[in-house]
mmCIF file of C-alpha atoms and ligand atoms in Angstrom:
data_model
loop_
_atom_site.group_PDB
_atom_site.id
_atom_site.type_symbol
_atom_site.label_atom_id
_atom_site.label_comp_id
_atom_site.label_asym_id
_atom_site.label_seq_id
_atom_site.Cartn_x
_atom_site.Cartn_y
_atom_site.Cartn_z
ATOM 1 C CA MET A 4 0.000 0.000 0.000
ATOM 2 C CA ARG A 5 1.102 3.518 -0.728
ATOM 3 C CA ILE A 6 1.333 6.701 1.317
ATOM 4 C CA GLY A 7 -0.906 9.403 -0.160
ATOM 5 C CA VAL A 8 0.520 12.914 -0.340
ATOM 6 C CA PHE A 9 -1.912 15.665 -1.212
ATOM 7 C CA ASP A 10 -1.792 19.328 -2.158
ATOM 8 C CA SER A 11 -3.932 21.809 -4.056
ATOM 9 C CA GLY A 12 -1.112 21.878 -6.578
ATOM 10 C CA LEU A 13 2.553 21.045 -6.648
ATOM 11 C CA GLY A 14 3.625 22.636 -3.337
ATOM 12 C CA GLY A 15 3.104 19.255 -1.676
ATOM 13 C CA ILE A 16 6.197 18.005 -3.503
ATOM 14 C CA THR A 17 8.025 19.486 -0.523
ATOM 15 C CA LEU A 18 6.376 16.909 1.725
ATOM 16 C CA LEU A 19 6.748 14.125 -0.816
ATOM 17 C CA ASN A 20 10.485 14.742 -1.181
ATOM 18 C CA GLN A 21 10.866 14.984 2.569
ATOM 19 C CA ALA A 22 8.939 11.715 3.037
ATOM 20 C CA ILE A 23 11.130 9.923 0.482
ATOM 21 C CA ARG A 24 14.197 11.296 2.248
ATOM 22 C CA GLN A 25 12.998 9.912 5.585
ATOM 23 C CA MET A 26 11.304 6.738 4.262
ATOM 24 C CA PRO A 27 13.050 5.771 1.013
ATOM 25 C CA GLU A 28 11.622 2.240 1.006
ATOM 26 C CA GLU A 29 7.982 3.319 0.858
ATOM 27 C CA TYR A 30 5.767 3.775 -2.223
ATOM 28 C CA TYR A 31 3.778 6.967 -2.774
ATOM 29 C CA LEU A 32 0.703 8.338 -4.486
ATOM 30 C CA PHE A 33 0.888 12.075 -5.072
ATOM 31 C CA TYR A 34 -2.401 13.868 -5.647
ATOM 32 C CA ALA A 35 -2.453 17.492 -6.816
ATOM 33 C CA ASP A 36 -5.907 19.040 -7.082
ATOM 34 C CA THR A 37 -4.851 21.111 -10.075
ATOM 35 C CA ASP A 38 -8.440 21.708 -11.244
ATOM 36 C CA HIS A 39 -8.985 23.817 -8.142
ATOM 37 C CA VAL A 40 -5.621 25.408 -7.348
ATOM 38 C CA PRO A 41 -5.220 28.030 -5.841
ATOM 39 C CA TYR A 42 -7.119 27.038 -2.707
ATOM 40 C CA GLY A 43 -6.061 30.287 -1.044
ATOM 41 C CA GLU A 44 -8.567 32.134 -3.201
ATOM 42 C CA LYS A 45 -11.523 29.762 -2.669
ATOM 43 C CA THR A 46 -14.126 29.691 0.099
ATOM 44 C CA ARG A 47 -13.737 27.437 3.128
ATOM 45 C CA GLU A 48 -16.793 25.430 1.993
ATOM 46 C CA GLN A 49 -15.274 24.814 -1.434
ATOM 47 C CA ILE A 50 -11.933 23.788 0.053
ATOM 48 C CA MET A 51 -13.650 21.429 2.489
ATOM 49 C CA ARG A 52 -15.369 19.665 -0.397
ATOM 50 C CA TYR A 53 -12.235 19.472 -2.573
ATOM 51 C CA VAL A 54 -10.126 18.078 0.261
ATOM 52 C CA SER A 55 -12.734 15.544 1.253
ATOM 53 C CA ASP A 56 -13.140 14.302 -2.351
ATOM 54 C CA SER A 57 -9.384 14.089 -2.806
ATOM 55 C CA ALA A 58 -8.884 12.178 0.456
ATOM 56 C CA ARG A 59 -11.633 9.741 -0.526
ATOM 57 C CA PHE A 60 -9.920 9.137 -3.872
ATOM 58 C CA MET A 61 -6.595 8.382 -2.196
ATOM 59 C CA ILE A 62 -8.176 6.049 0.349
ATOM 60 C CA ASP A 63 -10.287 4.287 -2.313
ATOM 61 C CA ASN A 64 -7.040 3.785 -4.211
ATOM 62 C CA GLY A 65 -5.531 1.940 -1.277
ATOM 63 C CA CYS A 66 -3.501 4.575 0.577
ATOM 64 C CA LYS A 67 -2.549 3.448 4.092
ATOM 65 C CA ALA A 68 -1.758 6.938 5.412
ATOM 66 C CA LEU A 69 -2.334 10.481 4.179
ATOM 67 C CA VAL A 70 -0.189 13.583 4.249
ATOM 68 C CA ILE A 71 -2.138 16.774 3.676
ATOM 69 C CA GLY A 72 0.794 18.691 2.229
ATOM 70 C CA CYS A 73 -1.097 21.956 2.138
ATOM 71 C CA ASN A 74 -1.359 24.412 5.034
ATOM 72 C CA THR A 75 -4.595 25.809 3.634
ATOM 73 C CA ALA A 76 -6.287 22.406 3.353
ATOM 74 C CA THR A 77 -5.005 21.449 6.812
ATOM 75 C CA SER A 78 -6.330 24.655 8.295
ATOM 76 C CA VAL A 79 -9.790 24.108 6.818
ATOM 77 C CA GLY A 80 -10.252 20.360 6.704
ATOM 78 C CA ILE A 81 -7.976 18.173 8.792
ATOM 79 C CA SER A 82 -10.289 17.669 11.772
ATOM 80 C CA HIS A 83 -13.124 16.701 9.438
ATOM 81 C CA LEU A 84 -10.909 14.167 7.630
ATOM 82 C CA ARG A 85 -9.765 12.616 10.888
ATOM 83 C CA LYS A 86 -13.373 12.241 12.002
ATOM 84 C CA GLU A 87 -14.344 10.636 8.716
ATOM 85 C CA TRP A 88 -11.370 8.209 8.600
ATOM 86 C CA PRO A 89 -10.404 7.641 12.242
ATOM 87 C CA ASP A 90 -8.397 4.488 11.468
ATOM 88 C CA ILE A 91 -6.027 6.051 8.956
ATOM 89 C CA PRO A 92 -3.088 8.192 10.056
ATOM 90 C CA ILE A 93 -3.722 11.637 8.559
ATOM 91 C CA ILE A 94 -0.902 14.131 9.010
ATOM 92 C CA GLY A 95 -1.254 17.772 8.122
ATOM 93 C CA ILE A 96 1.079 20.702 7.894
ATOM 94 C CA GLU A 97 0.714 24.021 9.652
ATOM 95 C CA PRO A 98 2.907 27.111 9.799
ATOM 96 C CA ALA A 99 5.946 26.360 11.987
ATOM 97 C CA VAL A 100 5.148 29.080 14.525
ATOM 98 C CA LYS A 101 6.130 26.863 17.440
ATOM 99 C CA PRO A 102 9.826 26.425 16.529
ATOM 100 C CA ALA A 103 9.875 30.071 15.422
ATOM 101 C CA MET A 104 8.706 31.222 18.872
ATOM 102 C CA THR A 105 10.542 28.697 21.006
ATOM 103 C CA ARG A 106 13.804 28.154 19.121
ATOM 104 C CA TYR A 107 14.480 31.135 16.882
ATOM 105 C CA ARG A 108 12.904 34.158 18.531
ATOM 106 C CA LYS A 109 15.301 36.374 20.493
ATOM 107 C CA SER A 110 13.681 39.729 21.183
ATOM 108 C CA GLY A 111 12.346 40.530 17.716
ATOM 109 C CA ARG A 112 9.276 39.649 15.695
ATOM 110 C CA ILE A 113 8.174 36.598 13.685
ATOM 111 C CA LEU A 114 6.765 36.840 10.155
ATOM 112 C CA VAL A 115 4.345 34.151 8.984
ATOM 113 C CA CYS A 116 3.798 34.001 5.204
ATOM 114 C CA ALA A 117 0.870 31.901 3.951
ATOM 115 C CA THR A 118 -2.345 32.032 1.919
ATOM 116 C CA ALA A 119 -5.156 34.361 2.992
ATOM 117 C CA ILE A 120 -7.249 31.380 4.120
ATOM 118 C CA THR A 121 -4.489 30.139 6.440
ATOM 119 C CA ILE A 122 -3.659 33.666 7.643
ATOM 120 C CA ASN A 123 -7.277 34.423 8.520
ATOM 121 C CA GLY A 124 -8.077 30.947 9.836
ATOM 122 C CA GLU A 125 -8.974 30.220 13.435
ATOM 123 C CA LYS A 126 -6.448 27.382 13.604
ATOM 124 C CA LEU A 127 -3.452 29.716 13.161
ATOM 125 C CA GLU A 128 -4.993 32.299 15.463
ATOM 126 C CA ARG A 129 -5.345 29.710 18.234
ATOM 127 C CA LEU A 130 -1.803 28.400 17.681
ATOM 128 C CA ILE A 131 -0.347 31.913 17.993
ATOM 129 C CA GLU A 132 -2.402 32.579 21.112
ATOM 130 C CA ARG A 133 -1.287 29.300 22.702
ATOM 131 C CA LEU A 134 2.332 30.298 22.095
ATOM 132 C CA LYS A 135 1.683 33.775 23.512
ATOM 133 C CA GLY A 136 2.755 35.301 20.212
ATOM 134 C CA THR A 137 -0.160 37.631 19.508
ATOM 135 C CA GLU A 138 1.931 40.759 20.064
ATOM 136 C CA VAL A 139 5.005 39.647 18.127
ATOM 137 C CA VAL A 140 3.770 37.586 15.190
ATOM 138 C CA ASP A 141 2.969 39.372 11.912
ATOM 139 C CA LYS A 142 1.076 37.544 9.153
ATOM 140 C CA ILE A 143 1.070 38.185 5.443
ATOM 141 C CA ALA A 144 -0.707 36.537 2.502
ATOM 142 C CA LEU A 145 1.386 36.051 -0.656
ATOM 143 C CA PRO A 146 -0.995 34.638 -3.295
ATOM 144 C CA GLY A 147 1.307 35.666 -6.151
ATOM 145 C CA LEU A 148 3.875 33.059 -5.116
ATOM 146 C CA VAL A 149 1.390 30.213 -5.594
ATOM 147 C CA ARG A 150 0.797 31.357 -9.164
ATOM 148 C CA LEU A 151 4.512 31.746 -9.851
ATOM 149 C CA ALA A 152 5.235 28.234 -8.554
ATOM 150 C CA GLU A 153 2.391 26.638 -10.515
ATOM 151 C CA SER A 154 3.562 28.324 -13.703
ATOM 152 C CA GLY A 155 7.176 27.305 -13.064
ATOM 153 C CA HIS A 156 8.584 30.811 -12.647
ATOM 154 C CA PHE A 157 11.473 30.831 -10.216
ATOM 155 C CA GLU A 158 13.628 33.582 -11.748
ATOM 156 C CA LYS A 159 14.829 35.720 -8.885
ATOM 157 C CA GLU A 160 13.968 39.088 -10.371
ATOM 158 C CA PRO A 161 10.156 38.812 -10.677
ATOM 159 C CA VAL A 162 9.957 36.825 -7.434
ATOM 160 C CA GLU A 163 11.964 39.334 -5.429
ATOM 161 C CA ASN A 164 10.163 42.303 -7.002
ATOM 162 C CA TYR A 165 6.878 40.728 -5.944
ATOM 163 C CA LEU A 166 8.145 40.076 -2.426
ATOM 164 C CA ARG A 167 9.616 43.561 -2.041
ATOM 165 C CA ALA A 168 6.287 45.121 -3.015
ATOM 166 C CA ALA A 169 4.367 42.810 -0.669
ATOM 167 C CA PHE A 170 6.730 43.602 2.227
ATOM 168 C CA SER A 171 6.889 47.342 1.528
ATOM 169 C CA GLY A 172 5.034 48.254 4.742
ATOM 170 C CA LEU A 173 7.234 46.066 6.956
ATOM 171 C CA ASP A 174 10.506 46.706 8.718
ATOM 172 C CA LEU A 175 12.446 43.720 7.380
ATOM 173 C CA LYS A 176 15.133 44.062 10.051
ATOM 174 C CA ALA A 177 12.582 43.539 12.826
ATOM 175 C CA TYR A 178 12.318 39.774 12.247
ATOM 176 C CA ASP A 179 14.093 36.960 14.058
ATOM 177 C CA CYS A 180 12.497 34.267 11.926
ATOM 178 C CA ILE A 181 10.458 33.909 8.731
ATOM 179 C CA VAL A 182 7.902 31.091 8.619
ATOM 180 C CA LEU A 183 6.902 29.706 5.223
ATOM 181 C CA GLY A 184 3.318 28.641 5.932
ATOM 182 C CA CYS A 185 2.396 27.567 2.405
ATOM 183 C CA THR A 186 4.094 24.607 0.765
ATOM 184 C CA HIS A 187 4.396 26.458 -2.545
ATOM 185 C CA PHE A 188 6.595 29.061 -0.883
ATOM 186 C CA ASN A 189 9.336 26.529 -0.180
ATOM 187 C CA PHE A 190 10.401 26.723 -3.814
ATOM 188 C CA PHE A 191 11.369 30.358 -3.230
ATOM 189 C CA LYS A 192 13.427 29.904 -0.080
ATOM 190 C CA ASP A 193 16.478 31.406 -1.782
ATOM 191 C CA SER A 194 14.604 34.641 -2.546
ATOM 192 C CA PHE A 195 13.290 34.913 1.029
ATOM 193 C CA GLN A 196 16.835 34.392 2.224
ATOM 194 C CA ASP A 197 18.059 37.198 -0.073
ATOM 195 C CA LEU A 198 15.519 39.588 1.418
ATOM 196 C CA PHE A 199 16.209 38.505 5.004
ATOM 197 C CA PRO A 200 19.953 37.822 5.029
ATOM 198 C CA GLY A 201 21.077 35.855 8.059
ATOM 199 C CA THR A 202 17.506 35.344 9.315
ATOM 200 C CA PRO A 203 16.275 31.733 9.609
ATOM 201 C CA VAL A 204 13.612 30.900 6.998
ATOM 202 C CA ILE A 205 11.791 27.803 8.172
ATOM 203 C CA ASP A 206 8.923 25.477 7.263
ATOM 204 C CA GLY A 207 7.265 22.550 9.020
ATOM 205 C CA SER A 208 7.815 19.775 6.499
ATOM 206 C CA ARG A 209 10.565 17.841 8.245
ATOM 207 C CA ALA A 210 8.634 17.775 11.528
ATOM 208 C CA ALA A 211 5.403 16.773 9.758
ATOM 209 C CA ILE A 212 7.058 13.768 8.121
ATOM 210 C CA ALA A 213 8.786 12.797 11.382
ATOM 211 C CA GLN A 214 5.304 12.762 12.920
ATOM 212 C CA LEU A 215 3.984 10.612 10.052
ATOM 213 C CA LYS A 216 6.819 8.177 10.618
ATOM 214 C CA ARG A 217 6.004 7.901 14.333
ATOM 215 C CA ARG A 218 2.306 7.343 13.577
ATOM 216 C CA MET A 219 3.065 4.699 10.955
ATOM 217 C CA ASP A 220 5.472 2.952 13.287
ATOM 218 C CA ALA A 221 2.896 2.906 16.091
ATOM 219 C CA ALA A 222 0.271 1.483 13.731
ATOM 220 C CA GLY A 223 2.660 -1.086 12.201
ATOM 221 C CA LEU A 224 2.260 0.426 8.739
ATOM 222 C CA PHE A 225 5.808 0.374 7.386
ATOM 223 C CA ILE A 226 6.238 -1.573 4.174
ATOM 224 C CA THR A 227 6.821 -5.303 4.757
ATOM 225 C CA PRO A 228 9.246 -7.522 2.778
ATOM 226 C CA GLN A 229 6.215 -9.265 1.206
ATOM 227 C CA GLU A 230 4.735 -5.959 0.067
ATOM 228 C CA LYS A 231 8.110 -4.873 -1.238
ATOM 229 C CA GLU A 232 8.231 -7.980 -3.380
ATOM 230 C CA LYS A 233 4.712 -7.352 -4.671
ATOM 231 C CA LEU A 234 5.437 -3.729 -5.573
ATOM 232 C CA ALA A 235 8.845 -4.413 -7.134
ATOM 233 C CA GLY A 236 8.965 -3.072 -10.678
ATOM 234 C CA GLN A 237 6.193 -0.560 -10.032
ATOM 235 C CA PRO A 238 7.024 3.159 -9.942
ATOM 236 C CA GLN A 239 7.862 4.467 -6.488
ATOM 237 C CA ILE A 240 5.553 7.430 -7.094
ATOM 238 C CA VAL A 241 2.295 7.462 -9.013
ATOM 239 C CA TRP A 242 1.018 10.922 -9.938
ATOM 240 C CA TYR A 243 -2.585 12.113 -10.062
ATOM 241 C CA GLU A 244 -4.092 15.476 -10.885
ATOM 242 C CA SER A 245 -7.670 15.898 -9.648
ATOM 243 C CA GLY A 246 -8.304 12.156 -10.010
ATOM 244 C CA ARG A 247 -6.616 11.665 -13.395
ATOM 245 C CA ALA A 248 -3.384 9.711 -13.695
ATOM 246 C CA VAL A 249 -0.589 11.909 -15.029
ATOM 247 C CA THR A 250 1.008 10.305 -18.055
ATOM 248 C CA ASP A 251 1.760 13.365 -20.172
ATOM 249 C CA GLU A 252 5.536 13.688 -20.605
ATOM 250 C CA SER A 253 5.601 17.484 -20.388
ATOM 251 C CA GLU A 254 3.593 17.452 -17.151
ATOM 252 C CA LEU A 255 5.880 14.780 -15.687
ATOM 253 C CA ALA A 256 8.835 16.962 -16.708
ATOM 254 C CA ARG A 257 7.290 19.985 -14.930
ATOM 255 C CA ILE A 258 6.871 17.880 -11.800
ATOM 256 C CA GLY A 259 10.442 16.596 -12.118
ATOM 257 C CA LYS A 260 11.739 20.150 -12.332
ATOM 258 C CA LEU A 261 9.990 21.096 -9.096
ATOM 259 C CA ARG A 262 11.326 18.005 -7.323
ATOM 260 C CA GLU A 263 14.848 18.925 -8.390
ATOM 261 C CA ARG A 264 14.415 22.540 -7.366
ATOM 262 C CA TRP A 265 13.400 21.486 -3.862
ATOM 263 C CA LEU A 266 16.411 19.167 -3.634
ATOM 264 C CA GLU A 267 18.714 22.032 -4.668
ATOM 265 C CA LEU A 268 17.300 24.273 -1.937
ATOM 266 C CA ASN A 269 17.220 21.616 0.787
HETATM 267 N N1 LIG B 322 0.172 24.888 -1.029
HETATM 268 C C1 LIG B 322 -0.923 25.351 -0.307
HETATM 269 C C2 LIG B 322 -0.589 25.660 1.145
HETATM 270 O O1 LIG B 322 0.331 25.116 1.696
HETATM 271 C C3 LIG B 322 -1.881 26.361 -0.872
HETATM 272 C C4 LIG B 322 -1.688 27.012 -2.177
HETATM 273 C C5 LIG B 322 -3.026 27.392 -2.785
HETATM 274 O O2 LIG B 322 -3.632 26.491 -3.364
HETATM 275 O O3 LIG B 322 -3.443 28.567 -2.659
HETATM 276 O O4 LIG B 322 -1.279 26.423 1.783
#
């Protein structure tokens, strides 16, 4: 059985790559809901429905565990998914405010970058309150980065121009840590680092996959030698876009490019 990794688009490749790094023996199904990306510009009701349909597809196709590799989908839908499929480990990703506050903050501020849905969501609000960060955490939505990532534009100039304009009202020197709270933003880590030299730019993907690994271990879900034999010869990753298997060479090349970009940055 495979591990299902989901995102609205290709940002979830971050989690997929991280999962393969930590569990290279496993087999994966990657599901990008490309018909509906960007989620950050949809309503919560729409996102709930998209996420639920996508999770059902992955489970119907035999996934033994799910990674919701999308902060927006996690923010809106993870508790519903866990209620609907209580026997399947379902791991989400949320902005890494906890390490930012507890490990990286000195006396300055924290900047959380995400989609508008995540930024305005109750889940993030509660997390910041729990960590007593209300007075020191700033939040900003960067929808343009989702579009740039989906269209494969990583050239520094347009990316950094966009970021500079978005950050124009902020004192960039005030921050002790930048949190990338949208999986698409991880492909632009180098540009964030250029704008915030010397400041840690972090995301929660490593911790999320470590959590998945613990949950799978506890549930005895790691691949067995028998399964390995059965799956031998099959691709380690099967790719789906909104329920359709991806076979088109140019689309597979686009995906491959994003996987490589992540590996270069991480
Ligand atoms: N990658 C997603 C996230 O982590 C959302 C991007 C979008 O669809 O707007 O929030």
